[in-house]
Amino acid sequence: MTTETYADTREAVHEQRIDGFGTVRVLPLDPHADLDVLHGWVTEERAAYWGMTGFTRRQVLETYLHLDSLDTHHAFLTVKDGVPVALFQTYEPEADRVSECYEVRPGDIGVHLLIGPPAPGAGARPGWSSTLLGAFLAYALTGLGRERAVVEPDARNSRAIDRLARQGFVDAGDIVLPGIDLPEVRLPEKRARLAFLTREAFEKGPTAAR
């Protein structure tokens, strides 16, 4: 199958046609089928804050097979007009280490975002990340009926923090996520920036969210 029709037979959990942008499909990640895309993205230096730059293909596969076995954490591949463009993850905050850093509310959902690299010669992509994040939030908040999205990017990742602020996320300050041991990988202690976006604010738009 060519990248122009990547995973076109896979059922999407969310599909959205965005004027002036294209069609975005959010697909449940298949750790085996998507391994080439995954390994290429997460091991790039630009993805350093994802914490997997030194991982082998086997380590990436085992990490996402473990994630796929959980009922509380889920990974999604986002495809735009038939081309993979982003990796998104959702999680139940009460089942995650972030729960040690804030008081979880009913209806909270945690989200992670990794935008894939631009295609060779693609040039600048104004509004690219915010549009993809908006499509995913439409699924995570509106589609799943959740009340609030929770993010905790690395505190040093100023680009991600600025992007989330422009999306309407409200900064709640720095936290320290404790280190934990998973079956195939250890997550080290992490200083992160906690932020929230309610469904009501998201549906009204970024300006209203601030």
PDB file of C-alpha atoms in Angstrom:
ATOM      1  CA  MET A   1       0.000   0.000   0.000  1.00  0.00           C
ATOM      2  CA  THR A   2       1.390   3.423  -0.908  1.00  0.00           C
ATOM      3  CA  THR A   3       1.685   6.265   1.575  1.00  0.00           C
ATOM      4  CA  GLU A   4      -0.887   8.207  -0.479  1.00  0.00           C
ATOM      5  CA  THR A   5      -3.526   5.734   0.729  1.00  0.00           C
ATOM      6  CA  TYR A   6      -1.973   4.777   4.058  1.00  0.00           C
ATOM      7  CA  ALA A   7      -4.272   2.563   6.141  1.00  0.00           C
ATOM      8  CA  ASP A   8      -7.253   3.568   4.006  1.00  0.00           C
ATOM      9  CA  THR A   9      -9.107   0.346   4.927  1.00  0.00           C
ATOM     10  CA  ARG A  10      -8.618   0.859   8.663  1.00  0.00           C
ATOM     11  CA  GLU A  11     -11.682   2.185  10.482  1.00  0.00           C
ATOM     12  CA  ALA A  12     -11.219   5.663  11.941  1.00  0.00           C
ATOM     13  CA  VAL A  13     -12.469   6.708  15.370  1.00  0.00           C
ATOM     14  CA  HIS A  14     -12.765  10.254  14.054  1.00  0.00           C
ATOM     15  CA  GLU A  15     -12.824  11.703  10.546  1.00  0.00           C
ATOM     16  CA  GLN A  16     -13.041  15.408   9.788  1.00  0.00           C
ATOM     17  CA  ARG A  17     -12.979  17.425   6.587  1.00  0.00           C
ATOM     18  CA  ILE A  18     -11.353  20.786   7.307  1.00  0.00           C
ATOM     19  CA  ASP A  19     -11.802  23.562   4.763  1.00  0.00           C
ATOM     20  CA  GLY A  20      -8.503  24.692   3.282  1.00  0.00           C
ATOM     21  CA  PHE A  21      -6.613  21.877   5.007  1.00  0.00           C
ATOM     22  CA  GLY A  22      -7.889  18.459   3.970  1.00  0.00           C
ATOM     23  CA  THR A  23      -9.384  15.322   5.466  1.00  0.00           C
ATOM     24  CA  VAL A  24      -8.035  14.180   8.816  1.00  0.00           C
ATOM     25  CA  ARG A  25      -8.597  10.607   9.997  1.00  0.00           C
ATOM     26  CA  VAL A  26      -7.727   9.482  13.530  1.00  0.00           C
ATOM     27  CA  LEU A  27      -6.947   5.745  13.532  1.00  0.00           C
ATOM     28  CA  PRO A  28      -6.248   3.357  16.403  1.00  0.00           C
ATOM     29  CA  LEU A  29      -2.519   2.648  16.228  1.00  0.00           C
ATOM     30  CA  ASP A  30      -1.436  -0.784  14.970  1.00  0.00           C
ATOM     31  CA  PRO A  31       2.014  -1.327  16.570  1.00  0.00           C
ATOM     32  CA  HIS A  32       3.097  -3.853  13.909  1.00  0.00           C
ATOM     33  CA  ALA A  33       1.657  -2.214  10.797  1.00  0.00           C
ATOM     34  CA  ASP A  34       2.719   1.299  11.857  1.00  0.00           C
ATOM     35  CA  LEU A  35       6.175   0.400  13.170  1.00  0.00           C
ATOM     36  CA  ASP A  36       8.107   1.931  10.260  1.00  0.00           C
ATOM     37  CA  VAL A  37       6.333   5.262  10.725  1.00  0.00           C
ATOM     38  CA  LEU A  38       6.575   5.130  14.519  1.00  0.00           C
ATOM     39  CA  HIS A  39      10.255   4.253  14.722  1.00  0.00           C
ATOM     40  CA  GLY A  40      11.160   6.878  12.147  1.00  0.00           C
ATOM     41  CA  TRP A  41       9.355   9.603  14.089  1.00  0.00           C
ATOM     42  CA  VAL A  42      10.130   8.869  17.745  1.00  0.00           C
ATOM     43  CA  THR A  43      13.869   8.329  17.222  1.00  0.00           C
ATOM     44  CA  GLU A  44      14.471  11.639  15.443  1.00  0.00           C
ATOM     45  CA  GLU A  45      16.315  14.314  17.413  1.00  0.00           C
ATOM     46  CA  ARG A  46      13.333  16.651  16.919  1.00  0.00           C
ATOM     47  CA  ALA A  47      11.316  14.194  19.047  1.00  0.00           C
ATOM     48  CA  ALA A  48      13.801  14.233  21.935  1.00  0.00           C
ATOM     49  CA  TYR A  49      11.138  15.224  24.473  1.00  0.00           C
ATOM     50  CA  TRP A  50       9.169  12.087  23.542  1.00  0.00           C
ATOM     51  CA  GLY A  51      11.952  10.175  25.330  1.00  0.00           C
ATOM     52  CA  MET A  52      12.622   7.443  22.739  1.00  0.00           C
ATOM     53  CA  THR A  53      15.451   8.766  20.569  1.00  0.00           C
ATOM     54  CA  GLY A  54      17.775   5.851  21.364  1.00  0.00           C
ATOM     55  CA  PHE A  55      15.161   3.105  20.968  1.00  0.00           C
ATOM     56  CA  THR A  56      15.575   0.179  18.583  1.00  0.00           C
ATOM     57  CA  ARG A  57      12.698  -0.994  16.407  1.00  0.00           C
ATOM     58  CA  ARG A  58      12.105  -3.825  18.877  1.00  0.00           C
ATOM     59  CA  GLN A  59      11.931  -1.417  21.830  1.00  0.00           C
ATOM     60  CA  VAL A  60       9.475   0.851  20.027  1.00  0.00           C
ATOM     61  CA  LEU A  61       7.329  -2.147  19.093  1.00  0.00           C
ATOM     62  CA  GLU A  62       7.337  -3.536  22.631  1.00  0.00           C
ATOM     63  CA  THR A  63       6.479  -0.134  24.093  1.00  0.00           C
ATOM     64  CA  TYR A  64       3.407   0.256  21.897  1.00  0.00           C
ATOM     65  CA  LEU A  65       2.369  -3.377  22.249  1.00  0.00           C
ATOM     66  CA  HIS A  66       2.337  -2.790  25.995  1.00  0.00           C
ATOM     67  CA  LEU A  67       0.336   0.409  25.522  1.00  0.00           C
ATOM     68  CA  ASP A  68      -2.074  -1.465  23.254  1.00  0.00           C
ATOM     69  CA  SER A  69      -2.684  -4.021  26.021  1.00  0.00           C
ATOM     70  CA  LEU A  70      -3.970  -1.361  28.426  1.00  0.00           C
ATOM     71  CA  ASP A  71      -7.568  -0.259  28.866  1.00  0.00           C
ATOM     72  CA  THR A  72      -6.511   3.137  30.228  1.00  0.00           C
ATOM     73  CA  HIS A  73      -3.970   4.308  27.645  1.00  0.00           C
ATOM     74  CA  HIS A  74      -4.506   4.472  23.874  1.00  0.00           C
ATOM     75  CA  ALA A  75      -2.401   5.498  20.872  1.00  0.00           C
ATOM     76  CA  PHE A  76      -3.680   6.876  17.571  1.00  0.00           C
ATOM     77  CA  LEU A  77      -2.106   7.563  14.201  1.00  0.00           C
ATOM     78  CA  THR A  78      -3.482  10.615  12.448  1.00  0.00           C
ATOM     79  CA  VAL A  79      -3.566  10.525   8.658  1.00  0.00           C
ATOM     80  CA  LYS A  80      -4.161  13.613   6.504  1.00  0.00           C
ATOM     81  CA  ASP A  81      -5.314  13.005   2.944  1.00  0.00           C
ATOM     82  CA  GLY A  82      -3.868   9.475   3.094  1.00  0.00           C
ATOM     83  CA  VAL A  83      -0.482  10.409   4.592  1.00  0.00           C
ATOM     84  CA  PRO A  84       0.563   9.767   8.240  1.00  0.00           C
ATOM     85  CA  VAL A  85       1.163  13.116   9.962  1.00  0.00           C
ATOM     86  CA  ALA A  86       0.906  12.758  13.747  1.00  0.00           C
ATOM     87  CA  LEU A  87       0.920  10.415  16.723  1.00  0.00           C
ATOM     88  CA  PHE A  88      -1.597  11.083  19.488  1.00  0.00           C
ATOM     89  CA  GLN A  89      -2.119   9.326  22.781  1.00  0.00           C
ATOM     90  CA  THR A  90      -4.888   9.501  25.355  1.00  0.00           C
ATOM     91  CA  TYR A  91      -4.873   8.222  28.901  1.00  0.00           C
ATOM     92  CA  GLU A  92      -6.988   8.116  32.030  1.00  0.00           C
ATOM     93  CA  PRO A  93      -5.199  10.490  34.423  1.00  0.00           C
ATOM     94  CA  GLU A  94      -6.165   8.474  37.513  1.00  0.00           C
ATOM     95  CA  ALA A  95      -4.232   5.515  36.027  1.00  0.00           C
ATOM     96  CA  ASP A  96      -1.158   7.610  35.208  1.00  0.00           C
ATOM     97  CA  ARG A  97       1.685   9.113  37.210  1.00  0.00           C
ATOM     98  CA  VAL A  98       0.256  12.592  36.607  1.00  0.00           C
ATOM     99  CA  SER A  99      -2.415  11.745  39.209  1.00  0.00           C
ATOM    100  CA  GLU A 100       0.265  12.199  41.870  1.00  0.00           C
ATOM    101  CA  CYS A 101       0.652  15.828  40.796  1.00  0.00           C
ATOM    102  CA  TYR A 102      -2.904  17.205  40.674  1.00  0.00           C
ATOM    103  CA  GLU A 103      -6.436  16.393  41.798  1.00  0.00           C
ATOM    104  CA  VAL A 104      -8.076  14.423  39.004  1.00  0.00           C
ATOM    105  CA  ARG A 105     -11.668  15.402  38.181  1.00  0.00           C
ATOM    106  CA  PRO A 106     -14.377  13.173  36.678  1.00  0.00           C
ATOM    107  CA  GLY A 107     -14.338  13.655  32.915  1.00  0.00           C
ATOM    108  CA  ASP A 108     -10.604  14.444  32.661  1.00  0.00           C
ATOM    109  CA  ILE A 109      -8.642  12.901  29.796  1.00  0.00           C
ATOM    110  CA  GLY A 110      -4.890  13.117  29.328  1.00  0.00           C
ATOM    111  CA  VAL A 111      -3.433  13.722  25.861  1.00  0.00           C
ATOM    112  CA  HIS A 112       0.012  13.557  24.269  1.00  0.00           C
ATOM    113  CA  LEU A 113       0.930  14.840  20.815  1.00  0.00           C
ATOM    114  CA  LEU A 114       3.827  14.183  18.438  1.00  0.00           C
ATOM    115  CA  ILE A 115       3.622  15.914  15.052  1.00  0.00           C
ATOM    116  CA  GLY A 116       5.444  14.021  12.314  1.00  0.00           C
ATOM    117  CA  PRO A 117       8.190  15.658  10.253  1.00  0.00           C
ATOM    118  CA  PRO A 118       7.267  17.627   7.129  1.00  0.00           C
ATOM    119  CA  ALA A 119       7.590  15.888   3.786  1.00  0.00           C
ATOM    120  CA  PRO A 120      10.798  16.711   1.870  1.00  0.00           C
ATOM    121  CA  GLY A 121      10.409  20.083   0.201  1.00  0.00           C
ATOM    122  CA  ALA A 122       7.134  20.819   1.980  1.00  0.00           C
ATOM    123  CA  GLY A 123       8.353  24.171   3.287  1.00  0.00           C
ATOM    124  CA  ALA A 124       6.562  26.145   6.002  1.00  0.00           C
ATOM    125  CA  ARG A 125       3.256  24.761   7.300  1.00  0.00           C
ATOM    126  CA  PRO A 126       1.487  27.634   9.077  1.00  0.00           C
ATOM    127  CA  GLY A 127      -1.350  26.435  11.274  1.00  0.00           C
ATOM    128  CA  TRP A 128      -0.431  22.787  10.687  1.00  0.00           C
ATOM    129  CA  SER A 129       0.073  21.698  14.311  1.00  0.00           C
ATOM    130  CA  SER A 130      -2.865  23.666  15.699  1.00  0.00           C
ATOM    131  CA  THR A 131      -5.225  22.259  13.055  1.00  0.00           C
ATOM    132  CA  LEU A 132      -4.166  18.667  13.738  1.00  0.00           C
ATOM    133  CA  LEU A 133      -4.394  19.188  17.490  1.00  0.00           C
ATOM    134  CA  GLY A 134      -7.829  20.729  17.050  1.00  0.00           C
ATOM    135  CA  ALA A 135      -9.037  17.673  15.132  1.00  0.00           C
ATOM    136  CA  PHE A 136      -7.742  15.334  17.799  1.00  0.00           C
ATOM    137  CA  LEU A 137      -9.268  17.391  20.614  1.00  0.00           C
ATOM    138  CA  ALA A 138     -12.574  17.233  18.748  1.00  0.00           C
ATOM    139  CA  TYR A 139     -12.346  13.467  19.133  1.00  0.00           C
ATOM    140  CA  ALA A 140     -10.971  13.380  22.690  1.00  0.00           C
ATOM    141  CA  LEU A 141     -13.308  15.997  24.167  1.00  0.00           C
ATOM    142  CA  THR A 142     -16.436  16.230  22.030  1.00  0.00           C
ATOM    143  CA  GLY A 143     -16.379  12.741  20.500  1.00  0.00           C
ATOM    144  CA  LEU A 144     -15.689  10.960  23.782  1.00  0.00           C
ATOM    145  CA  GLY A 145     -17.822  13.349  25.814  1.00  0.00           C
ATOM    146  CA  ARG A 146     -14.998  14.342  28.163  1.00  0.00           C
ATOM    147  CA  GLU A 147     -15.031  17.526  30.205  1.00  0.00           C
ATOM    148  CA  ARG A 148     -11.373  18.531  30.294  1.00  0.00           C
ATOM    149  CA  ALA A 149      -8.114  17.735  28.493  1.00  0.00           C
ATOM    150  CA  VAL A 150      -4.935  17.473  30.573  1.00  0.00           C
ATOM    151  CA  VAL A 151      -1.436  17.936  29.145  1.00  0.00           C
ATOM    152  CA  GLU A 152       1.996  17.767  30.750  1.00  0.00           C
ATOM    153  CA  PRO A 153       4.730  18.510  28.165  1.00  0.00           C
ATOM    154  CA  ASP A 154       8.336  18.635  29.249  1.00  0.00           C
ATOM    155  CA  ALA A 155       8.907  21.989  30.963  1.00  0.00           C
ATOM    156  CA  ARG A 156      11.855  22.657  28.620  1.00  0.00           C
ATOM    157  CA  ASN A 157       9.725  22.182  25.500  1.00  0.00           C
ATOM    158  CA  SER A 158       8.836  25.828  24.975  1.00  0.00           C
ATOM    159  CA  ARG A 159       7.506  25.254  21.453  1.00  0.00           C
ATOM    160  CA  ALA A 160       4.945  22.711  22.648  1.00  0.00           C
ATOM    161  CA  ILE A 161       3.981  24.898  25.612  1.00  0.00           C
ATOM    162  CA  ASP A 162       3.471  27.920  23.354  1.00  0.00           C
ATOM    163  CA  ARG A 163       1.436  25.838  20.887  1.00  0.00           C
ATOM    164  CA  LEU A 164      -0.843  24.587  23.661  1.00  0.00           C
ATOM    165  CA  ALA A 165      -1.306  28.114  25.000  1.00  0.00           C
ATOM    166  CA  ARG A 166      -2.368  29.309  21.534  1.00  0.00           C
ATOM    167  CA  GLN A 167      -4.849  26.419  21.463  1.00  0.00           C
ATOM    168  CA  GLY A 168      -6.422  27.769  24.639  1.00  0.00           C
ATOM    169  CA  PHE A 169      -4.869  25.545  27.310  1.00  0.00           C
ATOM    170  CA  VAL A 170      -4.638  27.236  30.706  1.00  0.00           C
ATOM    171  CA  ASP A 171      -1.200  26.999  32.339  1.00  0.00           C
ATOM    172  CA  ALA A 172      -1.254  25.433  35.819  1.00  0.00           C
ATOM    173  CA  GLY A 173       2.485  25.633  36.514  1.00  0.00           C
ATOM    174  CA  ASP A 174       5.328  23.144  36.703  1.00  0.00           C
ATOM    175  CA  ILE A 175       5.047  19.682  38.231  1.00  0.00           C
ATOM    176  CA  VAL A 176       7.502  16.799  38.733  1.00  0.00           C
ATOM    177  CA  LEU A 177       6.278  13.474  37.387  1.00  0.00           C
ATOM    178  CA  PRO A 178       7.839  10.606  39.384  1.00  0.00           C
ATOM    179  CA  GLY A 179       9.968   7.998  37.628  1.00  0.00           C
ATOM    180  CA  ILE A 180       8.261   4.647  37.060  1.00  0.00           C
ATOM    181  CA  ASP A 181       9.216   1.226  35.698  1.00  0.00           C
ATOM    182  CA  LEU A 182       7.086  -0.223  32.906  1.00  0.00           C
ATOM    183  CA  PRO A 183       7.481  -3.783  31.586  1.00  0.00           C
ATOM    184  CA  GLU A 184       9.756  -2.767  28.701  1.00  0.00           C
ATOM    185  CA  VAL A 185      11.021   0.693  29.615  1.00  0.00           C
ATOM    186  CA  ARG A 186      11.701   2.984  32.545  1.00  0.00           C
ATOM    187  CA  LEU A 187      10.144   6.437  32.518  1.00  0.00           C
ATOM    188  CA  PRO A 188      12.535   8.758  34.341  1.00  0.00           C
ATOM    189  CA  GLU A 189      11.451  11.596  36.595  1.00  0.00           C
ATOM    190  CA  LYS A 190      10.219  14.487  34.462  1.00  0.00           C
ATOM    191  CA  ARG A 191       9.686  18.164  35.145  1.00  0.00           C
ATOM    192  CA  ALA A 192       6.595  19.089  33.173  1.00  0.00           C
ATOM    193  CA  ARG A 193       4.233  21.986  32.559  1.00  0.00           C
ATOM    194  CA  LEU A 194       0.663  21.136  33.576  1.00  0.00           C
ATOM    195  CA  ALA A 195      -2.176  22.726  31.585  1.00  0.00           C
ATOM    196  CA  PHE A 196      -5.898  22.217  31.043  1.00  0.00           C
ATOM    197  CA  LEU A 197      -8.524  22.871  28.380  1.00  0.00           C
ATOM    198  CA  THR A 198     -12.225  22.383  29.089  1.00  0.00           C
ATOM    199  CA  ARG A 199     -14.581  21.052  26.427  1.00  0.00           C
ATOM    200  CA  GLU A 200     -16.696  24.196  26.756  1.00  0.00           C
ATOM    201  CA  ALA A 201     -13.703  26.430  26.077  1.00  0.00           C
ATOM    202  CA  PHE A 202     -12.526  24.238  23.206  1.00  0.00           C
ATOM    203  CA  GLU A 203     -15.925  24.335  21.500  1.00  0.00           C
ATOM    204  CA  LYS A 204     -16.032  28.133  21.816  1.00  0.00           C
ATOM    205  CA  GLY A 205     -12.587  28.480  20.263  1.00  0.00           C
ATOM    206  CA  PRO A 206      -9.054  29.456  21.399  1.00  0.00           C
ATOM    207  CA  THR A 207      -9.903  33.126  22.063  1.00  0.00           C
ATOM    208  CA  ALA A 208     -12.738  32.233  24.422  1.00  0.00           C
ATOM    209  CA  ALA A 209     -10.582  29.637  26.174  1.00  0.00           C
ATOM    210  CA  ARG A 210      -8.178  32.230  27.537  1.00  0.00           C
TER     211      ARG A 210
END
